[in-house]
Amino acid sequence: KSTHASSRDEPSRAIRVLIVEDDSFSFLCLKSHFDQIGKSADSLGLPRLGFVLTHAVSAEDAWALCSTTVFEIVLVDLRLPGLSGVELARAYAEHIGSRASAPPRA
């Protein structure tokens, strides 16, 4: 499911973020941090940052999302059921490395 960070003004640029987390409380904490980052930019006189958050609860769900969407930020829980977060991060780095000119960072 996708969650859009709220803002009172249109952001200057939307940054796509994938959060792979099976614990709903941890996801809500991360979402709150991204909301706060967007608000902090305003108070510092910086262009408003907008985040489009997408939540996956498993590595397999995340992989399906990554095959159709490019994310600027991917946060992965290391201890997921099934495929581990480390395995997902390695596979994603190889995946984006094959279609990007810059070296991927995992």
mmCIF file of C-alpha atoms in Angstrom:
data_model
loop_
_atom_site.group_PDB
_atom_site.id
_atom_site.type_symbol
_atom_site.label_atom_id
_atom_site.label_comp_id
_atom_site.label_asym_id
_atom_site.label_seq_id
_atom_site.Cartn_x
_atom_site.Cartn_y
_atom_site.Cartn_z
ATOM 1 C CA LYS A 1 0.000 0.000 0.000
ATOM 2 C CA SER A 2 1.150 3.545 -0.632
ATOM 3 C CA THR A 3 1.000 6.348 1.873
ATOM 4 C CA HIS A 4 1.619 9.941 0.882
ATOM 5 C CA ALA A 5 3.284 12.197 3.426
ATOM 6 C CA SER A 6 0.986 15.089 4.199
ATOM 7 C CA SER A 7 1.915 18.651 3.383
ATOM 8 C CA ARG A 8 0.135 21.959 3.353
ATOM 9 C CA ASP A 9 1.980 23.117 0.190
ATOM 10 C CA GLU A 10 2.927 21.116 -2.847
ATOM 11 C CA PRO A 11 6.436 19.689 -2.462
ATOM 12 C CA SER A 12 9.111 20.844 -4.876
ATOM 13 C CA ARG A 13 9.908 17.213 -5.672
ATOM 14 C CA ALA A 14 8.439 13.876 -4.665
ATOM 15 C CA ILE A 15 10.961 11.328 -3.405
ATOM 16 C CA ARG A 16 9.853 7.705 -3.706
ATOM 17 C CA VAL A 17 10.606 5.672 -0.573
ATOM 18 C CA LEU A 18 10.089 1.952 -0.096
ATOM 19 C CA ILE A 19 9.909 0.770 3.513
ATOM 20 C CA VAL A 20 10.151 -3.001 3.921
ATOM 21 C CA GLU A 21 9.012 -3.674 7.465
ATOM 22 C CA ASP A 22 6.831 -6.449 8.868
ATOM 23 C CA ASP A 23 6.177 -4.647 12.164
ATOM 24 C CA SER A 24 3.396 -2.047 11.830
ATOM 25 C CA PHE A 25 4.617 0.012 14.822
ATOM 26 C CA SER A 26 8.101 0.349 13.298
ATOM 27 C CA PHE A 27 6.567 1.397 9.980
ATOM 28 C CA LEU A 28 4.468 4.085 11.697
ATOM 29 C CA CYS A 29 7.593 5.407 13.470
ATOM 30 C CA LEU A 30 9.456 5.650 10.167
ATOM 31 C CA LYS A 31 6.471 7.321 8.500
ATOM 32 C CA SER A 32 6.409 9.890 11.305
ATOM 33 C CA HIS A 33 10.121 10.639 10.743
ATOM 34 C CA PHE A 34 9.556 11.245 7.018
ATOM 35 C CA ASP A 35 6.602 13.526 7.802
ATOM 36 C CA GLN A 36 8.824 15.501 10.187
ATOM 37 C CA ILE A 37 11.636 15.807 7.617
ATOM 38 C CA GLY A 38 9.201 17.354 5.153
ATOM 39 C CA LYS A 39 8.014 19.864 7.758
ATOM 40 C CA SER A 40 11.571 20.687 8.885
ATOM 41 C CA ALA A 41 12.574 21.765 5.389
ATOM 42 C CA ASP A 42 9.938 24.519 5.567
ATOM 43 C CA SER A 43 11.210 25.842 8.887
ATOM 44 C CA LEU A 44 14.767 25.980 7.517
ATOM 45 C CA GLY A 45 13.702 27.896 4.425
ATOM 46 C CA LEU A 46 14.532 24.964 2.160
ATOM 47 C CA PRO A 47 12.320 23.718 -0.662
ATOM 48 C CA ARG A 48 9.554 21.503 0.689
ATOM 49 C CA LEU A 49 10.370 17.833 0.474
ATOM 50 C CA GLY A 50 7.591 15.435 -0.405
ATOM 51 C CA PHE A 51 7.847 11.724 0.188
ATOM 52 C CA VAL A 52 5.729 9.064 -1.434
ATOM 53 C CA LEU A 53 5.982 6.169 0.994
ATOM 54 C CA THR A 54 5.290 2.626 -0.110
ATOM 55 C CA HIS A 55 5.078 -0.090 2.513
ATOM 56 C CA ALA A 56 5.894 -3.755 1.909
ATOM 57 C CA VAL A 57 5.612 -6.310 4.715
ATOM 58 C CA SER A 58 7.869 -8.943 3.140
ATOM 59 C CA ALA A 59 10.938 -9.131 0.923
ATOM 60 C CA GLU A 60 8.884 -10.934 -1.704
ATOM 61 C CA ASP A 61 6.297 -8.124 -1.790
ATOM 62 C CA ALA A 62 9.098 -5.561 -1.963
ATOM 63 C CA TRP A 63 10.749 -7.379 -4.864
ATOM 64 C CA ALA A 64 7.485 -7.306 -6.811
ATOM 65 C CA LEU A 65 7.243 -3.540 -6.226
ATOM 66 C CA CYS A 66 10.893 -2.991 -7.205
ATOM 67 C CA SER A 67 10.337 -4.699 -10.538
ATOM 68 C CA THR A 68 7.874 -1.981 -11.574
ATOM 69 C CA THR A 69 8.969 1.131 -9.648
ATOM 70 C CA VAL A 70 12.266 2.935 -9.109
ATOM 71 C CA PHE A 71 12.702 4.085 -5.515
ATOM 72 C CA GLU A 72 15.189 6.770 -4.467
ATOM 73 C CA ILE A 73 15.282 5.423 -0.906
ATOM 74 C CA VAL A 74 14.807 1.815 0.216
ATOM 75 C CA LEU A 75 14.750 1.001 3.931
ATOM 76 C CA VAL A 76 14.780 -2.696 4.745
ATOM 77 C CA ASP A 77 14.235 -4.538 8.014
ATOM 78 C CA LEU A 78 17.114 -7.011 8.203
ATOM 79 C CA ARG A 79 15.054 -9.704 9.946
ATOM 80 C CA LEU A 80 12.095 -10.482 7.728
ATOM 81 C CA PRO A 81 10.199 -13.751 7.424
ATOM 82 C CA GLY A 82 11.274 -15.685 4.323
ATOM 83 C CA LEU A 83 13.904 -13.885 2.271
ATOM 84 C CA SER A 84 16.059 -11.793 4.617
ATOM 85 C CA GLY A 85 16.509 -8.058 4.347
ATOM 86 C CA VAL A 86 20.213 -8.544 3.558
ATOM 87 C CA GLU A 87 19.377 -10.864 0.665
ATOM 88 C CA LEU A 88 16.791 -8.382 -0.613
ATOM 89 C CA ALA A 89 19.258 -5.471 -0.396
ATOM 90 C CA ARG A 90 21.875 -7.414 -2.379
ATOM 91 C CA ALA A 91 19.380 -8.454 -5.037
ATOM 92 C CA TYR A 92 18.021 -4.896 -5.317
ATOM 93 C CA ALA A 93 21.536 -3.426 -5.620
ATOM 94 C CA GLU A 94 22.284 -5.834 -8.471
ATOM 95 C CA HIS A 95 18.908 -5.070 -10.063
ATOM 96 C CA ILE A 96 19.356 -1.298 -10.079
ATOM 97 C CA GLY A 97 23.025 -1.636 -10.971
ATOM 98 C CA SER A 98 22.050 -3.405 -14.181
ATOM 99 C CA ARG A 99 19.860 -0.488 -15.278
ATOM 100 C CA ALA A 100 21.710 2.520 -13.826
ATOM 101 C CA SER A 101 24.914 4.201 -14.908
ATOM 102 C CA ALA A 102 25.947 5.105 -11.339
ATOM 103 C CA PRO A 103 27.029 2.348 -8.956
ATOM 104 C CA PRO A 104 24.232 1.321 -6.578
ATOM 105 C CA ARG A 105 24.441 1.788 -2.810
ATOM 106 C CA ALA A 106 22.876 -0.885 -0.616
#
